[in-house]
mmCIF file of C-alpha atoms in Angstrom:
data_model
loop_
_atom_site.group_PDB
_atom_site.id
_atom_site.type_symbol
_atom_site.label_atom_id
_atom_site.label_comp_id
_atom_site.label_asym_id
_atom_site.label_seq_id
_atom_site.Cartn_x
_atom_site.Cartn_y
_atom_site.Cartn_z
ATOM 1 C CA MET A 1 -97.116 54.977 26.510
ATOM 2 C CA ALA A 2 -96.803 53.387 23.272
ATOM 3 C CA LEU A 3 -94.583 54.618 20.589
ATOM 4 C CA GLY A 4 -95.691 52.825 17.217
ATOM 5 C CA ARG A 5 -93.740 51.747 14.598
ATOM 6 C CA THR A 6 -92.521 55.115 13.683
ATOM 7 C CA GLY A 7 -91.222 55.864 17.297
ATOM 8 C CA LEU A 8 -90.232 52.230 17.609
ATOM 9 C CA THR A 9 -87.732 52.183 14.055
ATOM 10 C CA ALA A 10 -86.575 56.031 15.304
ATOM 11 C CA LEU A 11 -85.922 54.070 18.343
ATOM 12 C CA PHE A 12 -84.091 51.443 16.666
ATOM 13 C CA LEU A 13 -81.958 53.830 14.986
ATOM 14 C CA ALA A 14 -80.767 55.842 17.570
ATOM 15 C CA LEU A 15 -79.735 52.451 19.760
ATOM 16 C CA ALA A 16 -77.938 51.445 16.484
ATOM 17 C CA LEU A 17 -76.406 54.677 15.600
ATOM 18 C CA ALA A 18 -75.186 54.779 19.177
ATOM 19 C CA ALA A 19 -73.260 51.488 19.357
ATOM 20 C CA ALA A 20 -71.816 52.470 15.899
ATOM 21 C CA THR A 21 -70.240 55.990 17.345
ATOM 22 C CA GLN A 22 -69.296 54.335 20.376
ATOM 23 C CA ALA A 23 -67.832 51.511 18.143
ATOM 24 C CA ARG A 24 -65.696 53.933 15.938
ATOM 25 C CA ALA A 25 -64.443 56.035 18.842
ATOM 26 C CA GLN A 26 -63.284 52.773 19.932
ATOM 27 C CA ALA A 27 -61.033 51.916 16.878
ATOM 28 C CA ASN A 28 -59.775 55.262 16.805
ATOM 29 C CA GLN A 29 -58.054 55.078 20.218
ATOM 30 C CA PHE A 30 -54.550 54.415 19.782
ATOM 31 C CA PRO A 31 -53.067 51.400 21.908
ATOM 32 C CA VAL A 32 -52.099 51.930 25.316
ATOM 33 C CA ILE A 33 -47.811 50.548 24.745
ATOM 34 C CA THR A 34 -47.199 49.094 28.737
ATOM 35 C CA GLY A 35 -43.768 47.778 30.167
ATOM 36 C CA GLU A 36 -45.511 44.607 30.092
ATOM 37 C CA HIS A 37 -45.564 44.541 25.944
ATOM 38 C CA TRP A 38 -42.262 45.915 26.140
ATOM 39 C CA VAL A 39 -40.544 43.323 27.947
ATOM 40 C CA ASN A 40 -42.262 40.373 26.149
ATOM 41 C CA ALA A 41 -41.599 42.245 22.373
ATOM 42 C CA THR A 42 -38.586 40.946 20.506
ATOM 43 C CA PRO A 43 -35.684 43.657 20.193
ATOM 44 C CA GLU A 44 -36.326 44.346 16.690
ATOM 45 C CA GLU A 45 -39.957 45.112 17.976
ATOM 46 C CA ARG A 46 -38.141 46.876 20.661
ATOM 47 C CA LEU A 47 -36.114 49.642 18.226
ATOM 48 C CA ALA A 48 -39.292 50.071 15.460
ATOM 49 C CA PHE A 49 -41.370 51.516 18.500
ATOM 50 C CA ILE A 50 -38.345 53.942 19.600
ATOM 51 C CA ALA A 51 -37.588 54.745 16.062
ATOM 52 C CA GLY A 52 -41.290 55.414 15.609
ATOM 53 C CA LEU A 53 -41.356 57.534 18.204
ATOM 54 C CA THR A 54 -38.573 59.735 17.835
ATOM 55 C CA THR A 55 -39.751 60.089 14.239
ATOM 56 C CA MET A 56 -42.733 61.135 14.981
ATOM 57 C CA VAL A 57 -41.704 63.434 17.664
ATOM 58 C CA GLU A 58 -39.449 65.172 14.712
ATOM 59 C CA LEU A 59 -42.032 65.293 12.493
ATOM 60 C CA GLU A 60 -44.765 66.933 14.909
ATOM 61 C CA LYS A 61 -41.092 69.830 15.917
ATOM 62 C CA GLU A 62 -40.841 70.349 11.553
ATOM 63 C CA VAL A 63 -44.185 70.852 11.869
ATOM 64 C CA GLN A 64 -44.734 73.314 15.121
ATOM 65 C CA GLY A 65 -41.426 75.198 13.588
ATOM 66 C CA ASP A 66 -38.985 77.285 16.159
ATOM 67 C CA ASN A 67 -42.307 79.881 17.326
ATOM 68 C CA PRO A 68 -45.664 78.183 18.015
ATOM 69 C CA PRO A 69 -47.637 80.200 18.892
ATOM 70 C CA PRO A 70 -48.550 80.210 22.894
ATOM 71 C CA ASP A 71 -51.617 77.974 22.177
ATOM 72 C CA GLN A 72 -49.742 75.468 20.045
ATOM 73 C CA ARG A 73 -47.111 74.933 22.670
ATOM 74 C CA THR A 74 -45.905 70.511 22.506
ATOM 75 C CA LEU A 75 -43.719 68.725 25.077
ATOM 76 C CA VAL A 76 -41.558 68.358 22.141
ATOM 77 C CA PRO A 77 -38.756 70.721 22.632
ATOM 78 C CA ALA A 78 -38.356 68.545 25.675
ATOM 79 C CA TRP A 79 -37.868 65.496 24.001
ATOM 80 C CA VAL A 80 -35.979 66.759 21.793
ATOM 81 C CA GLN A 81 -33.596 67.928 23.833
ATOM 82 C CA SER A 82 -34.033 65.227 26.733
ATOM 83 C CA LEU A 83 -33.840 62.436 24.358
ATOM 84 C CA SER A 84 -30.597 63.696 21.534
ATOM 85 C CA ARG A 85 -27.968 62.883 24.136
ATOM 86 C CA PHE A 86 -28.998 58.677 23.018
ATOM 87 C CA LYS A 87 -28.973 57.140 20.192
ATOM 88 C CA LEU A 88 -32.046 54.634 20.155
ATOM 89 C CA LYS A 89 -30.118 51.325 20.924
ATOM 90 C CA GLU A 90 -29.672 53.706 23.682
ATOM 91 C CA ILE A 91 -32.850 54.394 24.680
ATOM 92 C CA VAL A 92 -33.484 50.900 24.017
ATOM 93 C CA ALA A 93 -31.171 49.569 26.743
ATOM 94 C CA ALA A 94 -32.054 52.329 29.023
ATOM 95 C CA LEU A 95 -36.107 51.357 29.401
ATOM 96 C CA ASP A 96 -35.148 47.290 28.691
ATOM 97 C CA GLU A 97 -32.596 48.288 32.651
ATOM 98 C CA VAL A 98 -35.593 50.509 33.938
ATOM 99 C CA PHE A 99 -38.102 47.379 33.682
ATOM 100 C CA ALA A 100 -35.386 44.839 34.846
ATOM 101 C CA LYS A 101 -34.408 46.594 37.894
ATOM 102 C CA GLN A 102 -38.128 48.329 38.235
ATOM 103 C CA PRO A 103 -40.585 45.209 37.695
ATOM 104 C CA ASP A 104 -43.762 47.321 39.088
ATOM 105 C CA MET A 105 -42.771 50.191 35.727
ATOM 106 C CA LYS A 106 -44.004 47.136 33.513
ATOM 107 C CA ALA A 107 -47.768 48.000 34.702
ATOM 108 C CA LYS A 108 -47.684 52.201 32.907
ATOM 109 C CA PRO A 109 -47.142 53.047 30.233
ATOM 110 C CA VAL A 110 -43.598 52.822 28.307
ATOM 111 C CA VAL A 111 -44.517 56.211 26.961
ATOM 112 C CA GLU A 112 -44.454 57.434 30.915
ATOM 113 C CA VAL A 113 -41.411 55.306 31.829
ATOM 114 C CA LEU A 114 -38.824 56.828 29.290
ATOM 115 C CA TRP A 115 -39.997 60.323 30.359
ATOM 116 C CA TYR A 116 -39.964 59.884 33.770
ATOM 117 C CA GLU A 117 -37.275 57.106 33.718
ATOM 118 C CA VAL A 118 -34.943 58.215 30.970
ATOM 119 C CA ALA A 119 -35.263 61.592 29.658
ATOM 120 C CA PHE A 120 -36.008 62.903 32.785
ATOM 121 C CA PRO A 121 -34.810 60.446 35.756
ATOM 122 C CA LYS A 122 -35.345 61.827 38.749
ATOM 123 C CA PRO A 123 -31.826 62.230 40.671
ATOM 124 C CA ALA A 124 -30.707 59.572 42.911
ATOM 125 C CA LYS A 125 -31.088 60.263 47.192
ATOM 126 C CA GLN A 126 -27.958 60.493 48.555
#
């Protein structure tokens, strides 16, 4: 089947648009900071990461208010409750300790490790 000049132009434009859309979607994704990034970061970078994360949690808490509709509820109250017992430097130290004691965690996102190992650690088996 011959496409002709108009068909080829349309095909080219469709492919170009698809490529641009994919590139834009990839550019809009947040980077995933893993334990490997964490252990290679400076102490100041680690503290800045935690300060940024907790600032976003606080902002979301303020925007949500006290009684968000059920379809807008998030993990923010759990983050606030679990992390409020720590100072920022203590969160950094707790993550440092997890990555030092469990090197296999370096492949995981820092936020996942923070949730499961610091904010809501499983009780130690006896």
